[in-house]
Structures are given as C-alpha cells and as structure tokens.
Short mmCIF file of C-alpha atoms in Angstrom, two decimals:
data_model
loop_
_atom_site.label_atom_id
_atom_site.label_comp_id
_atom_site.label_asym_id
_atom_site.label_seq_id
_atom_site.Cartn_x
_atom_site.Cartn_y
_atom_site.Cartn_z
CA UNK B 25 17.39 -27.85 -11.48
CA UNK B 26 19.75 -25.03 -11.70
CA UNK B 27 20.01 -24.89 -8.13
CA UNK B 28 16.25 -23.97 -7.74
CA UNK B 29 14.02 -26.89 -7.03
CA UNK B 30 10.78 -27.41 -9.03
CA UNK B 31 9.15 -26.93 -5.51
CA UNK B 32 10.63 -23.40 -5.19
CA UNK B 33 9.42 -22.44 -8.58
CA UNK B 34 5.93 -23.70 -7.98
CA UNK B 35 5.74 -22.17 -4.57
CA UNK B 36 6.55 -18.69 -5.84
CA UNK B 37 3.92 -19.19 -8.77
CA UNK B 38 1.31 -20.49 -6.34
CA UNK B 39 1.71 -17.63 -4.03
CA UNK B 40 1.17 -15.05 -7.14
CA UNK B 41 -1.54 -17.16 -8.79
CA UNK B 42 -3.47 -18.53 -5.93
CA UNK B 43 -2.59 -16.27 -2.92
CA UNK B 44 -2.89 -12.90 -4.39
CA UNK B 45 0.78 -12.06 -3.78
CA UNK B 46 1.51 -8.75 -5.38
CA UNK B 47 3.77 -5.57 -5.14
CA UNK B 48 1.31 -3.18 -3.74
CA UNK B 49 2.91 0.09 -4.98
CA UNK B 50 5.96 1.64 -6.58
CA UNK B 51 5.84 5.18 -5.31
CA UNK B 52 8.26 7.74 -6.79
CA UNK B 53 8.98 10.57 -4.31
CA UNK B 54 9.64 13.73 -5.89
CA UNK B 55 11.00 17.01 -4.10
CA UNK B 56 9.05 20.21 -5.04
CA UNK B 57 11.12 22.72 -3.15
CA UNK B 58 12.75 24.13 -6.08
CA UNK B 59 9.17 24.94 -7.41
CA UNK B 60 8.89 27.80 -5.23
CA UNK B 61 7.74 30.88 -6.95
CA UNK B 62 6.09 34.44 -6.38
CA UNK B 63 2.71 33.69 -7.93
CA UNK B 64 0.34 30.72 -7.75
CA UNK B 65 0.26 30.24 -11.74
CA UNK B 66 4.06 30.01 -11.85
CA UNK B 67 4.31 27.49 -8.87
CA UNK B 68 1.46 25.41 -10.66
CA UNK B 69 3.39 25.36 -13.94
CA UNK B 70 6.60 24.31 -12.22
CA UNK B 71 5.10 21.73 -10.05
CA UNK B 72 3.32 20.06 -13.30
CA UNK B 73 6.66 20.23 -15.30
CA UNK B 74 8.63 18.68 -12.72
CA UNK B 75 6.42 15.86 -11.77
CA UNK B 76 5.36 15.02 -15.36
CA UNK B 77 9.19 14.94 -16.34
CA UNK B 78 10.52 13.11 -13.24
CA UNK B 79 7.89 10.28 -13.45
CA UNK B 80 7.50 10.23 -17.06
CA UNK B 81 8.66 6.66 -17.20
CA UNK B 82 7.20 5.37 -13.87
CA UNK B 83 4.31 3.60 -15.26
CA UNK B 84 6.08 2.15 -18.39
CA UNK B 85 8.95 0.68 -16.31
CA UNK B 86 6.51 -0.48 -13.59
CA UNK B 87 4.47 -2.31 -16.35
CA UNK B 88 7.88 -3.88 -17.87
CA UNK B 89 8.97 -5.14 -14.51
CA UNK B 90 5.41 -6.55 -13.78
CA UNK B 91 5.81 -8.54 -17.13
CA UNK B 92 9.46 -9.61 -16.88
CA UNK B 93 9.30 -10.99 -13.40
CA UNK B 94 5.53 -12.14 -13.66
CA UNK B 95 4.65 -10.34 -10.41
CA UNK B 96 1.59 -8.01 -10.45
CA UNK B 97 2.42 -4.52 -9.40
CA UNK B 98 -0.86 -3.08 -8.58
CA UNK B 99 -0.29 0.79 -8.24
CA UNK B 100 2.51 3.00 -9.57
CA UNK B 101 2.20 6.41 -7.64
CA UNK B 102 3.95 9.66 -6.87
CA UNK B 103 4.45 11.28 -3.54
CA UNK B 104 5.71 15.00 -3.37
CA UNK B 105 7.01 17.38 -0.81
CA UNK B 106 4.22 18.37 1.58
CA UNK B 107 2.49 21.18 -0.46
CA UNK B 108 2.43 23.52 2.45
CA UNK B 109 6.36 23.55 2.49
CA UNK B 110 6.59 24.58 -1.25
CA UNK B 111 7.80 28.30 -0.90
CA UNK B 112 5.70 31.25 -1.60
CA UNK B 113 2.54 32.75 0.07
CA UNK B 114 -0.77 31.12 -0.81
CA UNK B 115 -4.32 31.54 -0.05
CA UNK B 116 -6.94 28.68 0.28
CA UNK B 117 -8.08 29.33 -3.31
CA UNK B 118 -4.32 29.19 -4.47
CA UNK B 119 -3.98 25.85 -2.80
CA UNK B 120 -7.07 24.44 -4.57
CA UNK B 121 -5.53 25.54 -7.80
CA UNK B 122 -2.33 23.55 -6.94
CA UNK B 123 -4.40 20.31 -5.99
CA UNK B 124 -5.94 20.85 -9.57
CA UNK B 125 -2.44 20.80 -10.86
CA UNK B 126 -1.41 17.63 -9.05
CA UNK B 127 -4.32 15.99 -10.29
CA UNK B 128 -3.89 16.91 -13.97
CA UNK B 129 -0.28 15.61 -13.52
CA UNK B 130 -1.42 12.35 -12.17
CA UNK B 131 -3.70 11.85 -15.09
CA UNK B 132 -0.92 12.68 -17.47
CA UNK B 133 1.37 10.06 -15.82
CA UNK B 134 -1.48 7.67 -15.66
CA UNK B 135 -1.00 6.99 -12.01
CA UNK B 136 -4.09 6.41 -9.70
CA UNK B 137 -3.12 8.46 -6.60
CA UNK B 138 -0.65 11.38 -6.00
CA UNK B 139 0.16 11.99 -2.48
CA UNK B 140 1.71 14.98 -0.55
CA UNK B 141 -1.28 17.49 -0.42
CA UNK B 142 -0.25 17.62 3.08
CA UNK B 143 1.05 19.86 6.20
CA UNK B 144 2.81 19.23 9.18
CA UNK B 145 1.31 21.06 12.12
CA UNK B 146 2.44 18.99 15.08
CA UNK B 147 3.66 22.00 17.00
CA UNK B 148 1.97 24.85 15.37
CA UNK B 149 0.49 26.37 12.20
CA UNK B 150 2.37 28.46 9.53
CA UNK B 151 -0.03 30.72 7.59
CA UNK B 152 0.51 28.36 4.71
CA UNK B 153 -0.18 25.24 6.55
CA UNK B 154 -3.40 26.75 7.95
CA UNK B 155 -4.58 27.85 4.31
CA UNK B 156 -3.77 24.43 3.04
CA UNK B 157 -5.84 22.82 5.63
CA UNK B 158 -8.52 25.22 5.14
CA UNK B 159 -8.73 24.33 1.44
CA UNK B 160 -8.51 20.49 2.02
CA UNK B 161 -12.24 19.98 1.62
CA UNK B 162 -12.53 22.03 -1.70
CA UNK B 163 -9.24 20.42 -3.14
CA UNK B 164 -10.19 16.63 -2.46
CA UNK B 165 -13.76 17.38 -3.59
CA UNK B 166 -12.88 18.80 -6.76
CA UNK B 167 -9.87 16.54 -7.67
CA UNK B 168 -9.99 12.78 -8.28
CA UNK B 169 -6.47 11.61 -7.60
CA UNK B 170 -5.04 13.99 -4.98
CA UNK B 171 -4.40 12.51 -1.37
CA UNK B 172 -4.05 14.53 1.60
CA UNK B 173 -2.59 14.17 5.04
CA UNK B 174 -2.20 16.34 8.28
CA UNK B 175 0.44 15.60 10.89
CA UNK B 176 -1.05 16.64 14.03
CA UNK B 177 1.11 15.38 16.76
CA UNK B 178 4.51 13.80 17.45
CA UNK B 179 6.04 12.06 20.66
CA UNK B 180 8.64 14.92 20.82
CA UNK B 181 6.20 17.76 20.23
CA UNK B 182 2.85 16.58 22.00
CA UNK B 183 -0.52 16.92 20.40
CA UNK B 184 -1.48 20.08 18.57
CA UNK B 185 -5.20 20.20 19.90
CA UNK B 186 -6.21 23.27 17.85
CA UNK B 187 -5.26 21.08 14.68
CA UNK B 188 -7.34 18.12 15.90
CA UNK B 189 -10.08 20.45 16.46
CA UNK B 190 -9.93 21.84 12.95
CA UNK B 191 -9.74 18.55 11.46
CA UNK B 192 -13.25 17.64 12.79
CA UNK B 193 -14.67 20.39 10.78
CA UNK B 194 -12.49 19.95 7.78
CA UNK B 195 -13.46 16.02 7.66
CA UNK B 196 -17.23 16.95 7.95
CA UNK B 197 -17.19 19.53 5.23
CA UNK B 198 -15.18 17.17 2.82
CA UNK B 199 -17.86 14.61 3.59
CA UNK B 200 -20.70 17.20 2.71
CA UNK B 201 -18.94 18.23 -0.41
CA UNK B 202 -18.74 14.86 -1.72
CA UNK B 203 -22.11 13.63 -0.43
CA UNK B 204 -23.49 12.28 -3.62
CA UNK B 205 -20.58 10.01 -3.74
CA UNK B 206 -20.70 8.43 -0.26
CA UNK B 207 -18.39 11.18 1.19
CA UNK B 208 -15.55 9.71 -1.01
CA UNK B 209 -13.19 12.92 -0.30
CA UNK B 210 -12.73 11.56 3.48
CA UNK B 211 -11.11 8.40 1.95
CA UNK B 212 -8.21 10.59 0.68
CA UNK B 213 -7.53 12.29 3.85
CA UNK B 214 -5.55 11.04 6.72
CA UNK B 215 -4.81 12.66 9.89
CA UNK B 216 -1.40 11.35 11.56
CA UNK B 217 0.80 11.21 14.69
CA UNK B 218 4.56 10.69 14.20
CA UNK B 219 3.86 10.32 10.36
CA UNK B 220 6.59 8.48 8.51
CA UNK B 221 8.28 10.65 5.74
CA UNK B 222 9.07 7.71 3.43
CA UNK B 223 5.58 5.83 3.26
CA UNK B 224 4.63 4.74 -0.18
CA UNK B 225 1.21 3.86 0.80
CA UNK B 226 -1.82 6.31 0.29
CA UNK B 227 -3.54 8.23 1.33
CA UNK B 228 -0.77 9.20 3.51
CA UNK B 229 2.24 9.32 1.28
CA UNK B 230 4.44 12.47 0.95
CA UNK B 231 8.06 13.02 0.00
CA UNK B 232 9.42 13.84 3.48
CA UNK B 233 11.68 16.88 4.30
CA UNK B 234 15.05 15.09 4.64
CA UNK B 235 14.53 13.21 1.47
CA UNK B 236 16.54 13.25 -1.57
CA UNK B 237 15.29 15.20 -4.95
CA UNK B 238 13.80 11.77 -6.13
CA UNK B 239 13.46 8.30 -4.63
CA UNK B 240 11.91 5.05 -5.21
CA UNK B 241 10.01 3.50 -2.38
CA UNK B 242 8.10 0.12 -2.54
CA UNK B 243 5.17 -1.35 -0.61
CA UNK B 244 4.59 -5.05 -0.47
CA UNK B 245 1.56 -6.80 0.35
CA UNK B 246 0.38 -10.56 0.80
CA UNK B 247 -2.08 -11.24 3.44
CA UNK B 248 -3.24 -14.21 1.49
CA UNK B 249 0.27 -15.93 1.34
CA UNK B 250 0.53 -15.50 5.20
CA UNK B 251 -2.93 -16.85 5.81
CA UNK B 252 -2.26 -19.86 3.63
CA UNK B 253 0.81 -20.57 5.29
CA UNK B 254 -0.53 -20.41 8.70
CA UNK B 255 -3.21 -22.75 7.49
CA UNK B 256 -0.71 -25.28 6.06
CA UNK B 257 1.15 -25.03 9.43
CA UNK B 258 -1.86 -26.43 11.31
CA UNK B 259 -2.04 -26.94 14.77
CA UNK B 260 1.30 -25.51 16.02
CA UNK B 261 2.27 -23.44 19.12
CA UNK B 262 2.85 -19.77 19.25
CA UNK B 263 6.79 -20.04 18.65
CA UNK B 264 6.33 -22.17 15.65
CA UNK B 265 3.45 -19.94 14.05
CA UNK B 266 5.76 -16.97 14.75
CA UNK B 267 8.45 -18.69 12.67
CA UNK B 268 6.02 -19.50 9.98
CA UNK B 269 4.98 -15.91 9.52
CA UNK B 270 8.49 -14.86 9.60
CA UNK B 271 9.53 -17.16 7.03
CA UNK B 272 6.64 -16.02 4.76
CA UNK B 273 7.35 -12.17 5.39
CA UNK B 274 10.95 -12.76 4.33
CA UNK B 275 10.13 -14.33 1.05
CA UNK B 276 7.47 -11.72 0.25
CA UNK B 277 9.75 -9.00 1.31
CA UNK B 278 12.65 -10.37 -0.82
CA UNK B 279 10.56 -9.80 -3.83
CA UNK B 280 9.73 -6.33 -2.82
CA UNK B 281 13.48 -5.74 -2.64
CA UNK B 282 14.08 -7.14 -6.09
CA UNK B 283 11.50 -4.94 -7.61
CA UNK B 284 12.50 -1.71 -5.75
CA UNK B 285 16.17 -2.47 -6.72
CA UNK B 286 15.18 -2.94 -10.44
CA UNK B 287 12.97 -0.05 -10.52
CA UNK B 288 15.41 2.30 -8.97
CA UNK B 289 17.99 1.13 -11.53
CA UNK B 290 15.80 1.43 -14.52
CA UNK B 291 14.45 4.72 -13.73
CA UNK B 292 17.76 6.06 -12.32
CA UNK B 293 16.22 7.21 -9.17
CA UNK B 294 17.79 6.24 -5.76
CA UNK B 295 16.12 3.15 -3.89
CA UNK B 296 14.52 4.47 -0.76
CA UNK B 297 12.96 1.87 1.21
CA UNK B 298 10.71 -1.09 1.08
CA UNK B 299 7.44 -0.80 3.33
CA UNK B 300 6.76 -4.18 5.06
CA UNK B 301 3.27 -4.01 5.25
CA UNK B 302 0.38 -6.64 4.91
CA UNK B 303 -1.94 -4.56 3.00
CA UNK B 304 -5.38 -6.29 2.45
CA UNK B 305 -7.82 -5.91 -0.35
CA UNK B 306 -11.59 -6.42 -0.42
CA UNK B 307 -10.77 -9.62 -2.66
CA UNK B 308 -11.30 -13.10 -1.05
CA UNK B 309 -8.07 -14.35 0.14
CA UNK B 310 -6.61 -10.91 0.80
CA UNK B 311 -7.44 -10.13 4.19
CA UNK B 312 -5.57 -9.59 7.36
CA UNK B 313 -8.77 -10.33 9.64
CA UNK B 314 -8.57 -13.76 8.04
CA UNK B 315 -5.13 -14.26 9.19
CA UNK B 316 -6.11 -13.68 12.80
CA UNK B 317 -9.16 -15.81 12.48
CA UNK B 318 -6.71 -18.43 10.90
CA UNK B 319 -4.70 -18.33 14.36
CA UNK B 320 -7.74 -19.51 16.06
CA UNK B 321 -10.20 -16.65 16.63
CA UNK B 322 -13.76 -17.24 15.77
CA UNK B 323 -14.49 -13.85 14.55
CA UNK B 324 -11.74 -10.84 14.12
CA UNK B 325 -12.55 -8.42 17.02
CA UNK B 326 -13.25 -11.05 19.79
CA UNK B 327 -10.90 -11.15 22.98
CA UNK B 328 -7.54 -12.47 21.90
CA UNK B 329 -7.52 -10.18 18.53
CA UNK B 330 -4.96 -7.65 19.86
CA UNK B 331 -2.63 -10.39 21.08
CA UNK B 332 -2.88 -12.16 17.73
CA UNK B 333 -2.35 -8.86 15.92
CA UNK B 334 0.56 -7.95 18.01
CA UNK B 335 2.15 -11.35 17.19
CA UNK B 336 1.43 -11.14 13.62
CA UNK B 337 2.80 -7.48 13.19
CA UNK B 338 6.11 -8.43 15.03
CA UNK B 339 6.66 -11.56 13.06
CA UNK B 340 6.22 -9.75 9.92
CA UNK B 341 8.71 -7.09 10.60
CA UNK B 342 11.22 -9.71 12.11
CA UNK B 343 10.97 -11.71 8.91
CA UNK B 344 11.07 -8.66 6.67
CA UNK B 345 13.78 -6.63 7.94
CA UNK B 346 16.56 -9.20 6.81
CA UNK B 347 15.14 -9.45 3.34
CA UNK B 348 15.46 -5.82 2.54
CA UNK B 349 18.55 -3.49 2.74
CA UNK B 350 16.40 -0.43 3.78
CA UNK B 351 12.87 -0.87 5.61
CA UNK B 352 10.63 2.20 6.35
CA UNK B 353 7.34 3.65 5.78
CA UNK B 354 4.59 2.12 7.77
CA UNK B 355 5.74 -1.46 7.99
CA UNK B 356 3.26 -3.57 9.58
CA UNK B 357 -0.12 -5.03 9.37
CA UNK B 358 -2.78 -2.67 7.96
CA UNK B 359 -6.38 -3.12 9.37
CA UNK B 360 -8.74 -0.91 7.22
CA UNK B 361 -12.14 -1.71 7.54
CA UNK B 362 -13.43 -1.21 4.25
CA UNK B 363 -10.44 -2.64 2.51
CA UNK B 364 -10.56 -6.03 4.08
CA UNK B 365 -13.34 -8.56 3.43
CA UNK B 366 -12.83 -10.19 6.95
CA UNK B 367 -12.88 -6.78 8.79
CA UNK B 368 -16.14 -6.01 6.90
CA UNK B 369 -17.62 -9.22 7.91
CA UNK B 370 -16.68 -8.86 11.53
CA UNK B 371 -18.21 -5.20 11.90
CA UNK B 372 -21.41 -6.50 10.18
CA UNK B 373 -21.91 -9.49 12.47
CA UNK B 374 -21.23 -7.14 15.74
CA UNK B 375 -17.83 -8.76 16.50
CA UNK B 376 -15.59 -5.79 15.81
CA UNK B 377 -16.31 -2.34 17.49
CA UNK B 378 -14.46 0.87 17.16
CA UNK B 379 -13.45 0.34 20.67
CA UNK B 380 -11.77 -2.76 19.74
CA UNK B 381 -10.20 -1.39 16.71
CA UNK B 382 -8.66 1.33 18.53
CA UNK B 383 -7.03 -1.25 21.14
CA UNK B 384 -5.75 -3.15 17.89
CA UNK B 385 -4.15 -0.05 16.47
CA UNK B 386 -1.95 0.28 19.67
CA UNK B 387 -0.05 -2.93 18.52
CA UNK B 388 0.11 -2.62 14.83
CA UNK B 389 0.92 0.01 11.90
CA UNK B 390 -1.49 2.76 10.95
CA UNK B 391 -4.54 3.14 12.96
CA UNK B 392 -8.36 3.69 12.60
CA UNK B 393 -8.37 3.44 8.81
CA UNK B 394 -11.44 3.58 6.31
CA UNK B 395 -14.00 3.71 9.17
CA UNK B 396 -17.40 4.83 8.19
CA UNK B 397 -19.54 6.54 10.99
CA UNK B 398 -22.93 8.12 10.96
CA UNK B 399 -23.03 11.27 8.84
CA UNK B 400 -24.68 13.22 11.78
CA UNK B 401 -21.74 12.52 14.08
CA UNK B 402 -20.74 15.96 15.74
CA UNK B 403 -17.35 17.43 14.49
CA UNK B 404 -16.17 17.48 18.23
CA UNK B 405 -16.73 13.50 18.25
CA UNK B 406 -14.55 13.14 15.17
CA UNK B 407 -12.08 15.17 17.17
CA UNK B 408 -12.36 12.85 20.15
CA UNK B 409 -11.90 9.90 17.92
CA UNK B 410 -8.93 11.54 16.43
CA UNK B 411 -7.51 12.64 19.78
CA UNK B 412 -7.80 9.23 21.26
CA UNK B 413 -6.01 7.61 18.40
CA UNK B 414 -3.39 10.14 17.97
CA UNK B 415 -2.70 9.82 21.84
CA UNK B 416 -1.80 6.11 21.36
CA UNK B 417 0.73 7.00 18.88
CA UNK B 418 2.36 10.03 20.64
CA UNK B 419 2.42 7.99 23.86
CA UNK B 420 3.86 4.76 22.33
CA UNK B 421 6.31 6.39 20.08
CA UNK B 422 4.74 4.95 16.85
CA UNK B 423 2.69 6.00 14.07
CA UNK B 424 -1.04 6.16 14.18
CA UNK B 425 -3.64 7.67 11.91
CA UNK B 426 -7.19 8.31 11.39
CA UNK B 427 -8.95 7.89 8.03
CA UNK B 428 -12.67 8.34 8.98
CA UNK B 429 -15.88 8.90 6.62
CA UNK B 430 -18.68 10.47 8.35
CA UNK B 431 -21.02 9.46 5.43
CA UNK B 432 -23.23 12.38 5.00
CA UNK B 433 -26.98 11.42 5.12
CA UNK B 434 -26.45 7.70 6.26
CA UNK B 435 -26.75 5.96 9.62
CA UNK B 436 -25.93 2.93 11.37
CA UNK B 437 -27.09 -0.15 9.39
CA UNK B 438 -26.27 1.48 6.26
CA UNK B 439 -23.01 1.12 4.20
CA UNK B 440 -20.68 3.18 2.11
CA UNK B 441 -19.30 1.98 -1.25
CA UNK B 442 -16.07 3.34 -2.85
CA UNK B 443 -15.38 0.56 -5.41
CA UNK B 444 -12.14 -0.76 -6.16
CA UNK B 445 -9.19 -1.36 -3.53
CA UNK B 446 -10.99 1.19 -1.34
CA UNK B 447 -13.99 -1.34 -0.90
CA UNK B 448 -17.05 -0.81 1.22
CA UNK B 449 -17.83 -0.19 4.95
CA UNK B 450 -20.66 -0.83 7.14
CA UNK B 451 -21.36 2.43 9.36
CA UNK B 452 -20.11 1.73 12.82
CA UNK B 453 -21.87 2.76 16.18
CA UNK B 454 -19.99 5.61 18.21
CA UNK B 455 -20.65 6.68 21.85
CA UNK B 456 -23.61 8.68 22.20
CA UNK B 457 -22.04 11.07 24.76
CA UNK B 458 -20.23 14.31 24.09
CA UNK B 459 -16.58 15.32 24.27
CA UNK B 460 -17.35 18.79 22.85
CA UNK B 461 -16.18 20.83 26.11
CA UNK B 462 -12.97 18.64 26.32
CA UNK B 463 -12.05 19.43 22.52
CA UNK B 464 -13.29 23.21 23.00
CA UNK B 465 -10.27 23.90 25.27
CA UNK B 466 -7.75 24.17 22.50
CA UNK B 467 -4.06 24.44 22.86
CA UNK B 468 -1.51 21.74 23.05
CA UNK B 469 -1.37 18.53 24.93
CA UNK B 470 2.19 18.45 26.21
CA UNK B 471 4.82 15.83 25.03
CA UNK B 472 4.79 12.68 26.99
CA UNK B 473 7.64 11.77 29.34
CA UNK B 474 9.67 8.79 28.33
CA UNK B 475 11.12 7.54 31.79
CA UNK B 476 9.22 6.16 34.64
CA UNK B 477 7.41 3.84 32.19
CA UNK B 478 4.34 2.08 33.23
CA UNK M 6 20.78 -14.24 -18.09
CA UNK M 7 18.01 -16.84 -17.63
CA UNK M 8 14.38 -17.17 -17.63
CA UNK M 9 12.00 -19.86 -16.43
CA UNK M 10 9.15 -21.03 -18.35
CA UNK M 11 6.46 -23.00 -16.37
CA UNK M 12 3.80 -25.02 -18.22
CA UNK M 13 0.74 -26.40 -16.41
CA UNK M 14 -2.27 -28.03 -17.88
CA UNK M 15 -4.02 -31.09 -19.21
CA UNK M 16 -1.67 -33.41 -21.13
CA UNK M 17 -1.93 -33.42 -24.93
CA UNK M 18 0.36 -34.13 -27.86
CA UNK M 19 3.05 -31.67 -28.89
CA UNK M 20 3.04 -29.58 -25.84
CA UNK M 21 7.05 -29.38 -25.48
CA UNK M 22 7.36 -29.23 -29.34
CA UNK M 23 5.13 -26.16 -29.41
CA UNK M 24 6.89 -24.32 -26.61
CA UNK M 25 10.56 -24.98 -27.89
CA UNK M 26 9.66 -24.24 -31.33
CA UNK M 27 8.58 -20.62 -30.05
CA UNK M 28 11.70 -20.65 -27.97
CA UNK M 29 13.98 -21.39 -31.36
CA UNK M 30 12.19 -18.65 -33.14
CA UNK M 31 12.70 -16.06 -30.47
CA UNK M 32 16.36 -17.00 -30.02
CA UNK M 33 16.15 -18.38 -26.57
CA UNK M 34 18.27 -21.22 -26.13
CA UNK M 35 16.88 -24.10 -23.89
CA UNK M 36 19.38 -24.85 -20.78
CA UNK M 37 17.34 -27.32 -18.94
CA UNK M 38 13.95 -29.28 -19.22
CA UNK M 39 12.36 -30.92 -16.24
CA UNK M 40 8.82 -32.37 -17.01
CA UNK M 41 6.21 -34.66 -15.53
CA UNK M 42 2.96 -36.24 -16.28
CA UNK M 43 0.69 -37.10 -13.25
CA UNK M 44 -2.60 -38.69 -14.33
CA UNK M 45 -3.77 -36.54 -17.12
CA UNK M 46 -1.96 -33.34 -15.81
CA UNK M 47 1.20 -32.06 -17.60
CA UNK M 48 3.81 -30.00 -15.56
CA UNK M 49 6.98 -28.52 -17.23
CA UNK M 50 9.75 -26.30 -15.99
CA UNK M 51 12.08 -24.98 -18.69
CA UNK M 52 15.23 -22.87 -18.01
CA UNK M 53 16.05 -20.77 -21.04
CA UNK M 54 19.06 -18.46 -21.89
CA UNK M 55 17.52 -15.18 -23.05
CA UNK M 56 20.90 -13.50 -23.65
CA UNK M 57 20.46 -13.72 -27.44
CA UNK M 58 16.77 -13.07 -27.58
CA UNK M 59 15.79 -11.46 -30.97
CA UNK M 60 12.94 -9.76 -29.26
CA UNK M 61 12.24 -7.60 -26.25
CA UNK M 62 11.85 -10.22 -23.30
CA UNK M 63 8.50 -8.44 -22.63
CA UNK M 64 7.27 -9.30 -25.98
CA UNK M 65 8.58 -13.02 -25.72
CA UNK M 66 6.44 -13.05 -22.48
CA UNK M 67 3.30 -12.22 -24.32
CA UNK M 68 4.10 -14.54 -27.22
CA UNK M 69 4.60 -17.49 -24.85
CA UNK M 70 1.35 -16.51 -23.05
CA UNK M 71 -0.45 -16.80 -26.37
CA UNK M 72 0.86 -20.07 -27.23
CA UNK M 73 -0.55 -21.28 -23.65
CA UNK M 74 -3.84 -19.63 -24.26
CA UNK M 75 -4.23 -20.99 -27.81
CA UNK M 76 -3.57 -24.76 -26.34
CA UNK M 77 -5.33 -24.29 -22.97
CA UNK M 78 -2.44 -24.40 -20.80
CA UNK M 79 -1.13 -21.98 -18.07
CA UNK M 80 2.20 -20.84 -19.54
CA UNK M 81 4.37 -18.30 -17.40
CA UNK M 82 7.65 -16.92 -18.33
CA UNK M 83 9.54 -15.07 -15.58
CA UNK M 84 12.99 -13.99 -15.26
CA UNK M 85 14.91 -16.20 -12.95
CA UNK M 86 15.85 -13.40 -10.39
CA UNK M 87 12.57 -13.55 -8.87
CA UNK M 88 12.90 -17.22 -7.86
CA UNK M 89 16.64 -16.57 -6.81
CA UNK M 90 15.72 -13.52 -4.85
CA UNK M 91 12.87 -15.40 -2.91
CA UNK M 92 14.48 -18.66 -2.43
CA UNK M 93 18.31 -17.97 -2.11
CA UNK M 94 19.87 -15.61 0.36
#
C-alpha cells in the first residue's frame, strides 16, 4: 500500500491511541534583550507586546498540526530570555511586576506555562540576579503560569554555595506563601547545575543567551510506547533490550522532528532542537518507573534500578539522535516522583527512597524532580539536598536539578496534590541529622578537575 | 499530497459508501483502498489525495470524525507524512 504497509499504519495509530504517544510540548523561545528600558513600567509594556506578538499564532498552529497529523500536542509554551538579564536596574518589587506581565501574556496567548523567570548565578550574583531571586517566592505565589529557574553551578565555574544557601530560604518561603495550595509555587521552581539553554520542558525552560531572536524547540514523550515495546520483546538479553528501546526511540523522535519542522515552517521561526525525553505523566501506562519494572525489577527503587535506568537513558539517546537533525535540551529519561504513577507507587510502598533517587539522577536527565518533603524541613537541609544533587551534575559534566516541595504543615505519611500533569506526591522521609554548619560556610566550591579520572 | 483514513469498528452495511461519499463531497480523490473483515470486525485503510480538497484539511478531519461517531466507528484521518516520517528513512 503506497510503500507504507497496513502494519506500519496501525502501529503508529496504536502508539497514539493505546500507548499515550504524544508531543509533550512545542516551546517557542523569545529573546527579550531588546525590551530593556529605564523604568519597570516601560519594560513590562515591551515584554508583553513582544511575547504576545511573536507567539500570537503559536497555539492555533499547534492545534492545526495536532489535527492534521493526528498526534496530540499536549502543551504549547513560551520560554524567554532569563529575566535577570533583561537590561535595566530593578528591585525585587519591580521583578514581581515583570512576573505579573509574563503571566498576563501567557493568559492572552492561551499557553499553560511561560518559563524564563530565571537567573544564572553559577559564579556570582549581579545585583539584578540577586533581586530577582529574592522576588521568586512572591512572583510565583502571585502568578499562575510563570516558571522560574536558578542555575547555581556549572562544571567550569564550580558551585556557588551562597546561591545554594539562598535557595533553601527561597524555597521555604515559596512553600509558605502557597501553603493553602499544597505549596504549589515550589513546583514551578527549579535549581540547576549545568542548565541547558534550549530546554523546552517546564519548569526549567528559558531562552538561552546564545540563542536566536526566536526559536522553536520540541519535546517528545512516550514512556508508554517504550514500555509496550519491552513487554512485546519478552525474555531477551540486554543487547536485544537496548535495540528494542533504540528502535522505539527512533520512531518517537521522528515524529517530534516532523512536528518541529512543520511548526517552524508555519510560524516562520527557526527550528532549534528536539528534546529526546521520556516524560511521564500520572496517567496509567505513561510511566518511566513501569518501564524499569518491565525490565525485570519487582519495584522501581530496588537494587538494579540505577543500572536499568542507565541502559534506558543511553538507548533512548542513541535511538533518538539519528532521528533528528538537532538534538538538545535535557534529552533523557525524566524521573519526577509526583508525575509518574509508578514512582508514586514505589515511594508509597517504601521501595524508593530519596537516596536511591539521588543515585538514579547520576545516570539520567534532570535530577530530584517533584519531590515532596515534610514542611518543617530546615532550610539548611534543603540546601544540603540541593548541594548533593548539584555536585553530581558538576562532577559528571551533566545537567542536574532539584525541584523540591517542602509541603507546609504536612509530614511523612501525608501527600500533596497538584492535579493535571503535575500529579500528586507522597511526602518522603529525609535524614534527621543536620548539615547546617556545612551550608553556613558560604563561598564557592571550586570547579572539579577533569583529568586523573577515578 | 496524500492523507490516510483508517476506519476500525464493528462491521455493518454501507461503511465504505459513507466514507467515500464524504470524500467525494469534500473533493478528496481516493487513491487506494485496502479493507478486511475479521469475524465481526471491519478495518479499512484508504489513501486519499487531498490536493484539491474544497475545505481546509482540519475541517475535513473533523467531518470524517463525525461520520465515525455517528456510525460507532473509529475513523482517523491523518496526513501521510506522519507515517512516512516514522517508518521511512
């Protein structure tokens, strides 16, 4: 049949219909450098006008592509230049106004998130970066769709421990300000090491400093498709298993590339990258944890989980790379706890601890993601968790991140509920011992040496 | 420019007729049809040329979907590029 076989056609349809295959996001990156102004009101006007003009057709074009190709495109989003880099001199109160402007633009466009309320402080703070970070709790509590990220470390710069120390307090404050909503603001805030500048996924997306005026980045998904393929492969050895995953990742990514090319053409915006990520959702059959369990683990989090995840992550990248002309972003398997039915279940039954999660982040993309911890966790302990996770990224020359929710007024045994793609999370137990004196030292942890590898 | 219509569901009288009538009405030319009936299930794949469609393709997709819903069939109309990109290098 027209070169395509009936089997090919029904395979694609089955992936979409039964295995939750979708394009997770089309994200338009927009530079805001030329919105610089002397006063905050002028900068807000310029930002609003630029975003709403440049992304005017983003949602309608996304919906057209979705319909014509029959592939669900879950989110249409915008990322902007890190707001702390937009020229001018701003106080924390000014930054809250800018956040409100971003939120207003997101509502006008009909997008569910806008990313880029961000600061890059891996080596030190500018006055603007410090003021933006101070404003984050208020900015996230008073807006609905704004996402924020702070890059506190890189392999070349080392770790800015002053920034890490600051983020503990910022996260606690954000949790408190949204205490009536399960500390929701923390779900929109990511602390990064080696942050990618072309990531289309929220909450960490922003339009990097070396990017073009506007750009289209696409994030694919498809844990359900990989999971089904592994199930079909049955009792095979690891080489065969890796091949099955590679082939599946190739097919998923080809679709991402098609959508990215089409969106770029129709919007007349250059194509940036396809992000080859396996992004789970709380829906049944859309879980990364279930892929690992499908490989032969009784429960995600048991011994062998890190090896299984390393195999999965590597095979996804190998399969996806050939399918796309440009790959970037976070590219790998995501392991957010609250957004993955299998992860939630593993935490609930005690199979998955925060320590094991930390080990898993050494071999896959992102890091400790959407983790709920007791509301009375000291800020210094949150800093310790961030420092540990960020060190893994810095030492291994990879991106790592922390998105942690100290759920105000809640403790171990309870859970937080965000709804939608953000899901819900059981509150995890942390170490009872303090790291306050360690965090209080301040300063920078030097960049690691990259010879004498051991 | 081609699109692919797939029809899956319980077999009943006049399925092909309904789908092809809607195609003719919209100006879509049927290039190829393959259909099979297994027990009581009906599965059809139809390749259509949408170059001379007299309505936007998105509207045609909706109309075919409506035909499916009214006949208790799963009808999907998708641009053929999605299949080509996934299965052809």
